[in-house]
mmCIF file of C-alpha atoms in Angstrom:
data_model
loop_
_atom_site.group_PDB
_atom_site.id
_atom_site.type_symbol
_atom_site.label_atom_id
_atom_site.label_comp_id
_atom_site.label_asym_id
_atom_site.label_seq_id
_atom_site.Cartn_x
_atom_site.Cartn_y
_atom_site.Cartn_z
ATOM 1 C CA MET A 142 -0.546 -0.203 -0.042
ATOM 2 C CA LYS A 143 3.044 2.865 0.451
ATOM 3 C CA PHE A 144 4.186 1.470 -3.158
ATOM 4 C CA LEU A 145 1.299 2.970 -4.430
ATOM 5 C CA HIS A 146 0.912 6.492 -2.057
ATOM 6 C CA HIS A 147 4.540 6.944 -3.039
ATOM 7 C CA PHE A 148 4.446 5.808 -6.841
ATOM 8 C CA PHE A 149 0.698 8.593 -6.986
ATOM 9 C CA LYS A 150 3.017 11.041 -5.630
ATOM 10 C CA LEU A 151 5.294 9.980 -7.973
ATOM 11 C CA PHE A 152 2.713 10.086 -11.119
ATOM 12 C CA ILE A 153 1.258 13.746 -9.505
ATOM 13 C CA LEU A 154 4.571 15.169 -9.513
ATOM 14 C CA LEU A 155 5.424 14.174 -13.015
ATOM 15 C CA SER A 156 2.588 14.818 -14.541
ATOM 16 C CA PHE A 157 2.072 18.230 -13.209
ATOM 17 C CA ILE A 158 5.432 18.900 -14.474
ATOM 18 C CA SER A 159 4.475 18.309 -17.355
ATOM 19 C CA LEU A 160 2.036 19.805 -17.628
ATOM 20 C CA LEU A 161 4.482 22.892 -17.264
ATOM 21 C CA ILE A 162 7.151 22.165 -19.158
ATOM 22 C CA SER A 163 3.239 21.897 -21.936
ATOM 23 C CA CYS A 164 2.411 25.249 -20.994
ATOM 24 C CA SER A 165 5.835 26.715 -20.604
ATOM 25 C CA HIS A 166 6.023 26.622 -25.317
ATOM 26 C CA HIS A 167 2.292 28.482 -25.088
ATOM 27 C CA ILE A 168 4.549 31.804 -23.477
ATOM 28 C CA VAL A 169 3.947 34.892 -25.598
ATOM 29 C CA THR A 170 6.678 37.638 -24.799
ATOM 30 C CA GLU A 171 6.352 41.009 -25.140
ATOM 31 C CA SER A 172 7.825 40.730 -28.799
ATOM 32 C CA GLU A 173 5.665 38.600 -29.817
ATOM 33 C CA LYS A 174 2.632 39.992 -28.800
ATOM 34 C CA LEU A 175 3.935 43.648 -30.505
ATOM 35 C CA TYR A 176 4.580 42.334 -33.150
ATOM 36 C CA ALA A 177 1.972 40.070 -34.227
ATOM 37 C CA ASN A 178 -0.534 43.593 -33.193
ATOM 38 C CA ALA A 179 2.287 45.486 -35.797
ATOM 39 C CA THR A 180 1.465 42.871 -38.552
ATOM 40 C CA LEU A 181 -1.638 43.099 -38.446
ATOM 41 C CA ARG A 182 -1.633 46.707 -38.117
ATOM 42 C CA HIS A 183 0.573 46.752 -41.048
ATOM 43 C CA ARG A 184 -2.048 45.017 -43.215
ATOM 44 C CA GLN A 185 -4.435 47.021 -42.128
ATOM 45 C CA PHE A 186 -2.798 50.226 -43.413
ATOM 46 C CA VAL A 187 -0.982 48.354 -46.791
ATOM 47 C CA GLU A 188 -5.288 47.542 -47.679
ATOM 48 C CA ASN A 189 -5.815 51.000 -47.300
ATOM 49 C CA SER A 190 -2.375 51.930 -47.758
ATOM 50 C CA ASN A 191 -3.767 56.040 -49.464
ATOM 51 C CA SER A 192 -5.710 56.441 -46.454
ATOM 52 C CA VAL A 193 -2.620 56.446 -43.811
ATOM 53 C CA SER A 194 -0.774 59.230 -42.875
ATOM 54 C CA VAL A 195 2.471 59.845 -42.007
ATOM 55 C CA ASP A 196 2.032 59.871 -38.300
ATOM 56 C CA GLU A 197 0.042 56.843 -38.103
ATOM 57 C CA TRP A 198 3.269 55.358 -40.885
ATOM 58 C CA LYS A 199 5.183 56.381 -37.824
ATOM 59 C CA GLU A 200 3.741 54.866 -35.780
ATOM 60 C CA LEU A 201 3.741 52.180 -36.903
ATOM 61 C CA ILE A 202 7.621 52.065 -37.720
ATOM 62 C CA ALA A 203 8.328 53.001 -33.982
ATOM 63 C CA GLN A 204 5.721 49.453 -32.709
ATOM 64 C CA PHE A 205 8.110 47.869 -35.118
ATOM 65 C CA GLN A 206 11.931 49.052 -33.907
ATOM 66 C CA ARG A 207 10.586 48.243 -30.538
ATOM 67 C CA VAL A 208 10.285 44.619 -30.752
ATOM 68 C CA VAL A 209 14.057 44.575 -32.570
ATOM 69 C CA ASN A 210 14.788 47.096 -29.307
ATOM 70 C CA ILE A 211 12.746 44.807 -26.421
ATOM 71 C CA ASP A 212 14.319 41.123 -28.031
ATOM 72 C CA PRO A 213 17.358 41.816 -30.242
ATOM 73 C CA ASP A 214 17.943 38.085 -31.387
ATOM 74 C CA GLY A 215 14.406 37.051 -31.446
ATOM 75 C CA LYS A 216 12.023 35.338 -33.319
ATOM 76 C CA ASN A 217 11.215 38.584 -34.816
ATOM 77 C CA ALA A 218 13.776 40.858 -34.688
ATOM 78 C CA ASP A 219 14.912 40.617 -38.731
ATOM 79 C CA ASN A 220 11.022 40.089 -39.617
ATOM 80 C CA ALA A 221 10.585 43.536 -37.034
ATOM 81 C CA LEU A 222 13.959 45.372 -39.080
ATOM 82 C CA TYR A 223 11.372 43.721 -42.954
ATOM 83 C CA ALA A 224 8.274 45.363 -42.022
ATOM 84 C CA ILE A 225 10.148 48.860 -41.018
ATOM 85 C CA GLY A 226 11.584 49.312 -44.428
ATOM 86 C CA SER A 227 8.063 48.511 -46.290
ATOM 87 C CA CYS A 228 6.443 50.597 -44.107
ATOM 88 C CA TRP A 229 9.302 54.500 -45.355
ATOM 89 C CA LEU A 230 8.853 51.979 -49.406
ATOM 90 C CA TRP A 231 5.091 52.325 -48.753
ATOM 91 C CA MET A 232 5.145 55.668 -47.328
ATOM 92 C CA TYR A 233 7.223 56.478 -50.424
ATOM 93 C CA GLU A 234 5.002 55.668 -52.642
ATOM 94 C CA THR A 235 1.518 56.727 -52.168
ATOM 95 C CA LYS A 236 2.972 59.599 -50.289
ATOM 96 C CA SER A 237 5.802 60.705 -52.134
ATOM 97 C CA THR A 238 7.889 61.841 -49.145
ATOM 98 C CA PRO A 239 11.515 61.407 -48.868
ATOM 99 C CA THR A 240 12.603 58.149 -46.913
ATOM 100 C CA LEU A 241 13.887 55.998 -49.541
ATOM 101 C CA THR A 242 17.617 56.244 -47.822
ATOM 102 C CA TYR A 243 15.577 55.100 -44.607
ATOM 103 C CA ALA A 244 14.744 51.888 -45.689
ATOM 104 C CA ILE A 245 17.635 51.590 -46.719
ATOM 105 C CA GLU A 246 18.871 52.061 -44.355
ATOM 106 C CA SER A 247 16.575 49.334 -42.104
ATOM 107 C CA PHE A 248 17.600 47.041 -45.189
ATOM 108 C CA GLU A 249 21.121 47.642 -44.097
ATOM 109 C CA LYS A 250 20.961 46.437 -41.043
ATOM 110 C CA LEU A 251 19.316 43.990 -41.383
ATOM 111 C CA VAL A 252 21.512 42.103 -43.718
ATOM 112 C CA LYS A 253 24.129 43.044 -41.234
ATOM 113 C CA ARG A 254 22.543 41.913 -37.835
ATOM 114 C CA TYR A 255 20.524 38.737 -39.433
ATOM 115 C CA PRO A 256 22.658 37.735 -42.824
ATOM 116 C CA LYS A 257 21.566 33.594 -41.959
ATOM 117 C CA SER A 258 17.805 35.558 -42.394
ATOM 118 C CA ASN A 259 15.194 33.742 -45.150
ATOM 119 C CA LEU A 260 14.221 37.613 -45.442
ATOM 120 C CA ILE A 261 18.191 38.217 -46.575
ATOM 121 C CA PRO A 262 17.218 37.631 -50.594
ATOM 122 C CA ASP A 263 14.101 39.441 -51.021
ATOM 123 C CA THR A 264 16.172 42.024 -48.463
ATOM 124 C CA TYR A 265 18.749 42.447 -51.681
ATOM 125 C CA TRP A 266 15.172 43.325 -53.828
ATOM 126 C CA TRP A 267 14.261 45.557 -52.109
ATOM 127 C CA LEU A 268 18.181 47.448 -51.108
ATOM 128 C CA GLY A 269 18.491 47.186 -55.054
ATOM 129 C CA TYR A 270 15.442 49.515 -55.744
ATOM 130 C CA CYS A 271 15.573 51.985 -53.344
ATOM 131 C CA TYR A 272 19.486 52.968 -55.241
ATOM 132 C CA GLU A 273 17.274 52.333 -58.797
ATOM 133 C CA LYS A 274 14.391 54.902 -58.405
ATOM 134 C CA ILE A 275 17.545 56.906 -56.042
ATOM 135 C CA GLU A 276 19.724 56.527 -59.473
ATOM 136 C CA ASN A 277 22.541 54.829 -57.719
ATOM 137 C CA HIS A 278 22.295 51.968 -60.412
ATOM 138 C CA GLU A 279 25.562 50.751 -59.149
ATOM 139 C CA GLN A 280 25.091 50.216 -56.284
ATOM 140 C CA ALA A 281 21.648 48.698 -57.291
ATOM 141 C CA ALA A 282 23.239 46.732 -59.721
ATOM 142 C CA LYS A 283 25.266 45.153 -55.953
ATOM 143 C CA TYR A 284 22.437 43.847 -54.678
ATOM 144 C CA TYR A 285 20.658 43.298 -57.841
ATOM 145 C CA GLN A 286 23.364 40.573 -58.630
ATOM 146 C CA ASN A 287 23.421 39.806 -53.666
ATOM 147 C CA MET A 288 20.045 38.670 -54.418
ATOM 148 C CA LEU A 289 21.299 36.213 -57.362
ATOM 149 C CA GLN A 290 24.243 34.807 -55.726
ATOM 150 C CA SER A 291 22.119 34.307 -52.193
ATOM 151 C CA CYS A 292 19.191 32.713 -53.597
ATOM 152 C CA GLN A 293 19.347 28.533 -53.725
ATOM 153 C CA PHE A 294 18.442 27.297 -57.097
ATOM 154 C CA PRO A 295 17.220 23.424 -57.068
#
């Protein structure tokens, strides 16, 4: 009988530990919440880009920047920098504001900080695009070439 009592206690303890471990995988960090909210706003802004003010874009950029600042090594940091570059590009395209240099800064930061990111080929393309728009064709060609080299073809 004593054996069953100890076995039952051990079973309860192991069940509790198992529950704690499984729950820990579902804990969402502050950075992940910020990123999820910012991503949702970004999608809404893109769908209605002509009605979004420059100040609203800048607020969104600040939200993505907080994601990077809070957890620079987090799983969404590279995505947040990419989104910042995207926001500057959307402002350039819809508001005719001179924001391409800011997009370039964001994309170059991404390449430097996260060279293994799966966003690198797309980032190189956008860098080429930005440099092409400001008529720096040499830099544009360099980044387009980097894009081709970073793509893995079968």
